[in-house]
Amino acid sequence: MNIAARENFDKVVKLAIRSTGLIVIVLLGGIFFMLLYNAFAFFLKVSPMDFITGTQWTPSGKLASYGILPLLVSTTLVTIGAMVLAIPLGIGTAAFISEYAGKRLKNILKPAIEMLAAVPSVAIGFLGIVIVGPFLAHLIGQPNGLNALNGAILLSVMALPTIITVTEDALRGVPNSYKEASYGVGANKWQTLIKVTIPAAAPGILAAVMLGIGRTIGETMTVLMATGNAQAFPHGFLGSVRTITATIAIETGEVPYQTTHYFALFAIATVLFIMTLAVNIVGEYFVNRFRKYHSA
Amino acid sequence: MTNDLIKLSAQSVNLWFGSKHVLKNINIEFQQNKVTALIGPSGCGKSTLLRSFNRMHDLLPDVRIEGKLMLEQQDIYEKNTSVTQLRRRVGMVFQKANPFPKSIYENINYGLKINDVPKEERDGIVEKALRESYIWEEVKDELQKPATRLSGGQQQRLCIARTVALRPEVILMDEPCSALDPLSTLKIEELIIKLKKDYTIIIVTHNMQQAQRVADKTVFMYLGEVIEMGNTDDIFNNPKNELTGNYVKGRFG
Ligand SMILES: Nc1ncnc2c1ncn2[C@@H]1O[C@H](COP(=O)(O)OP(=O)(O)O)[C@@H](O)[C@H]1O
Ligand SMILES: [Mg+2]
């Protein structure tokens, strides 16, 4: 190739790379625009106030009602439940790996946890139906265990790999000198972990939790399979719930094009999008702060 | 008036990191209420020796120690020796000032809590330790400020205060001034000289003037061995060993 041809080739490659980057941005913008556009169409027919405060989601029939509250409460319930389980377990596991486990155990645990992240959500949902659900049903004496608690348990399993990996990074990033200072005044390993290492890693741990929450809010297949999807307003962890994601998955297939119901699904999708976006931004913020803090 | 009690000693101590033989047959004694300087070229094992006296090597996986290290009559590596008790008696100040990312007050209070000092005594001890470390006047109005906002010299004096607060018997200092400006260095040297009436101090230093200013005794190490030890004056002005002479005159290092 002569020089001119080489330079032209270089230009083409540059253009190709730049346009792939552009495509991603355009896609993201497009999705957001489509959501907003359709949500807007929905709010022309139903007032935002009714949407936000309505306690019933019954989108079909003459007396259709589009209250997002039952869905929002369902999503929140399952997410909080999952976090209550996953946060202590995740931080505990991460602390064990970074501070206590020997080299060999570490070499087994870390890939195992990464593998857990690779299990498809439909497989986890299946476990919820055939194992966790019946177990819960037996425990609480109900005909089936397809409820919020079931969903929370499964989602906690799915959030664990993220929480463990990011928390472990954060703990490992705590300067050794802090630990030495703590041992130097006579602290033992446990005291050092609880009072020095974990507080110093707090921003990173918070980021881990945020990323875990993001994963949980958006998860669809597992909750669809495991939580029963009752349309009634949620009654707590032992009752069936229907999350925003499950609602969209169930109803999108059958809804007539460009009806109020159709637009309503976009409206709740927008709410979901904003929720995950907010969680991710907060998480990202803490990840960055954590990096700065440790490079200083 | 001389107090010749041997506070700390090592007998035939050898230490390996993995297969690397780092301390070779160390025999050494440190006298009570004296400042002893450990000098020698980089990598000769000064920090390693220092850290074996408060068992900081326990934290590493591949370390093997042979021989006997004694704190007065107590065998430091004996099975029944409580390592947390030991570290309270043998305090340490590190090369790089390492305050906790907590408030100034909490930096000292932490060790007190860990060692179950009753709550009502803590304020007094914190103040006393800060006074003894000549930093009280500078921080008394901002005890709740993050310690990381102090200057390097102040941070190091805070770390000394943190150690002093626990009333150890021995204070190990690993190049405590290496990251400090000359003025802060002088302040810390004054502090060391004042602390010596209550503590036995071992200080690793690369600074020959510093060794002569603060130390009663000096130990010269080379390639993991103790080459010579004695009164600081003798080591610097009348070394018996040629290597020692060359080192203190700055011919290598
Ligand atoms: N944790 C460790 N693992 C392996 N080798 C080490 C470790 N710490 C120190 N060493 C080695 O031991 C030798 C002595 O180190 P050190 O005691 O830090 O020297 P000094 O403080 O005199 O400069 C050096 O060769 C160093 O590389
Ligand atoms: Mg050193």
XYZ file of C-alpha atoms in Angstrom, chain B residues 92-248:
157
model
C 4.922 1.560 66.369
C 5.204 4.712 64.296
C 5.360 4.056 60.570
C 7.465 5.513 57.793
C 4.573 7.240 56.106
C 2.235 8.983 58.524
C -0.870 6.843 58.505
C -3.683 8.488 60.434
C -7.039 6.767 60.079
C -9.516 8.515 57.783
C -11.335 9.675 60.907
C -11.310 12.792 63.077
C -8.207 13.863 64.995
C -9.898 12.925 68.249
C -11.045 9.565 66.950
C -7.555 8.718 65.755
C -6.380 8.558 69.343
C -9.655 7.439 70.837
C -9.649 4.372 68.578
C -6.774 2.700 70.388
C -8.338 3.562 73.735
C -11.614 1.929 72.756
C -9.829 -1.118 71.409
C -7.984 -1.496 74.695
C -11.108 -0.994 76.835
C -10.035 2.254 78.458
C -13.091 3.492 80.416
C -15.030 6.162 78.588
C -14.691 8.849 81.253
C -10.899 8.680 81.109
C -10.578 8.999 77.370
C -10.890 12.779 76.923
C -8.118 13.330 79.419
C -5.834 10.767 77.833
C -6.399 12.175 74.353
C -5.447 15.653 75.530
C -2.417 14.418 77.436
C -1.144 12.403 74.472
C -1.587 15.374 72.143
C 0.258 17.605 74.602
C 3.090 15.137 74.962
C 3.425 14.996 71.196
C 3.545 18.798 70.938
C 0.567 19.058 68.673
C -2.118 20.032 71.192
C -1.791 23.779 70.665
C -2.189 23.335 66.916
C -5.277 21.123 66.986
C -7.072 21.757 70.265
C -9.836 23.766 68.596
C -10.466 21.344 65.776
C -10.391 17.895 67.295
C -13.345 16.875 65.147
C -11.594 17.789 61.906
C -10.494 14.912 59.632
C -6.926 13.983 60.460
C -6.096 13.684 56.775
C -6.344 17.473 56.466
C -3.355 18.043 58.740
C 0.074 18.697 57.260
C 2.497 15.787 56.917
C 4.459 16.777 60.018
C 1.306 17.223 62.073
C 0.015 13.860 60.870
C 3.179 12.152 62.001
C 3.025 13.825 65.424
C -0.597 12.709 65.645
C 0.542 9.162 64.905
C 3.102 9.467 67.678
C 0.352 10.745 69.976
C -1.774 7.766 69.007
C 1.042 5.473 70.077
C 1.943 7.396 73.233
C -1.685 7.440 74.387
C -1.502 3.726 75.077
C 1.498 4.100 77.391
C 3.609 1.502 75.626
C 6.990 0.548 77.051
C 8.775 0.549 73.720
C 8.185 2.752 70.676
C 9.425 1.505 67.326
C 9.858 4.201 64.691
C 10.521 3.341 61.063
C 12.022 6.394 59.350
C 9.392 8.640 60.925
C 10.796 11.777 59.286
C 11.581 10.517 55.821
C 8.577 12.254 54.281
C 8.857 15.476 56.292
C 10.371 18.901 55.783
C 13.371 19.934 57.939
C 11.307 21.976 60.385
C 8.836 19.185 61.091
C 11.776 16.818 61.343
C 13.383 18.935 64.060
C 10.120 19.040 65.975
C 9.859 15.275 65.909
C 13.470 14.881 66.975
C 12.855 17.126 69.989
C 9.843 15.036 70.773
C 11.851 11.811 70.599
C 14.443 13.151 73.009
C 11.717 14.179 75.462
C 9.916 10.860 75.179
C 13.006 8.898 76.062
C 12.640 9.405 79.804
C 9.442 7.368 79.722
C 10.007 5.018 76.830
C 12.549 2.838 75.153
C 12.838 4.019 71.576
C 14.229 2.335 68.491
C 14.388 4.493 65.407
C 15.319 3.492 61.892
C 16.850 6.392 60.031
C 18.715 7.136 56.840
C 19.793 10.478 58.142
C 23.230 10.307 59.768
C 22.843 13.715 61.421
C 19.553 12.643 62.850
C 21.050 9.525 64.348
C 23.740 11.611 65.998
C 21.259 14.183 67.269
C 18.782 11.796 68.885
C 20.388 8.432 69.525
C 22.372 7.231 72.543
C 23.162 3.962 70.851
C 23.538 3.104 67.196
C 23.345 -0.208 65.392
C 24.794 -0.591 61.903
C 23.287 -3.301 59.711
C 24.467 -4.561 56.366
C 22.941 -7.269 54.151
C 20.807 -8.666 56.938
C 23.519 -8.755 59.571
C 24.344 -6.555 62.509
C 27.887 -5.380 61.745
C 28.482 -3.163 64.722
C 26.657 -1.634 67.654
C 27.654 0.697 70.420
C 27.485 4.248 71.675
C 26.491 6.620 68.900
C 29.691 8.618 69.399
C 31.859 5.564 68.922
C 30.011 4.321 65.874
C 30.364 7.652 64.140
C 33.794 8.721 65.314
C 35.567 5.506 66.184
C 34.057 2.671 64.227
C 35.779 -0.656 64.721
C 34.612 -2.084 61.453
C 35.733 -0.695 58.131
C 32.246 -1.089 56.585
C 30.713 0.948 59.369
C 33.251 3.672 58.844
C 32.633 3.816 55.134
C 28.871 3.921 55.614
C 28.745 6.656 58.235
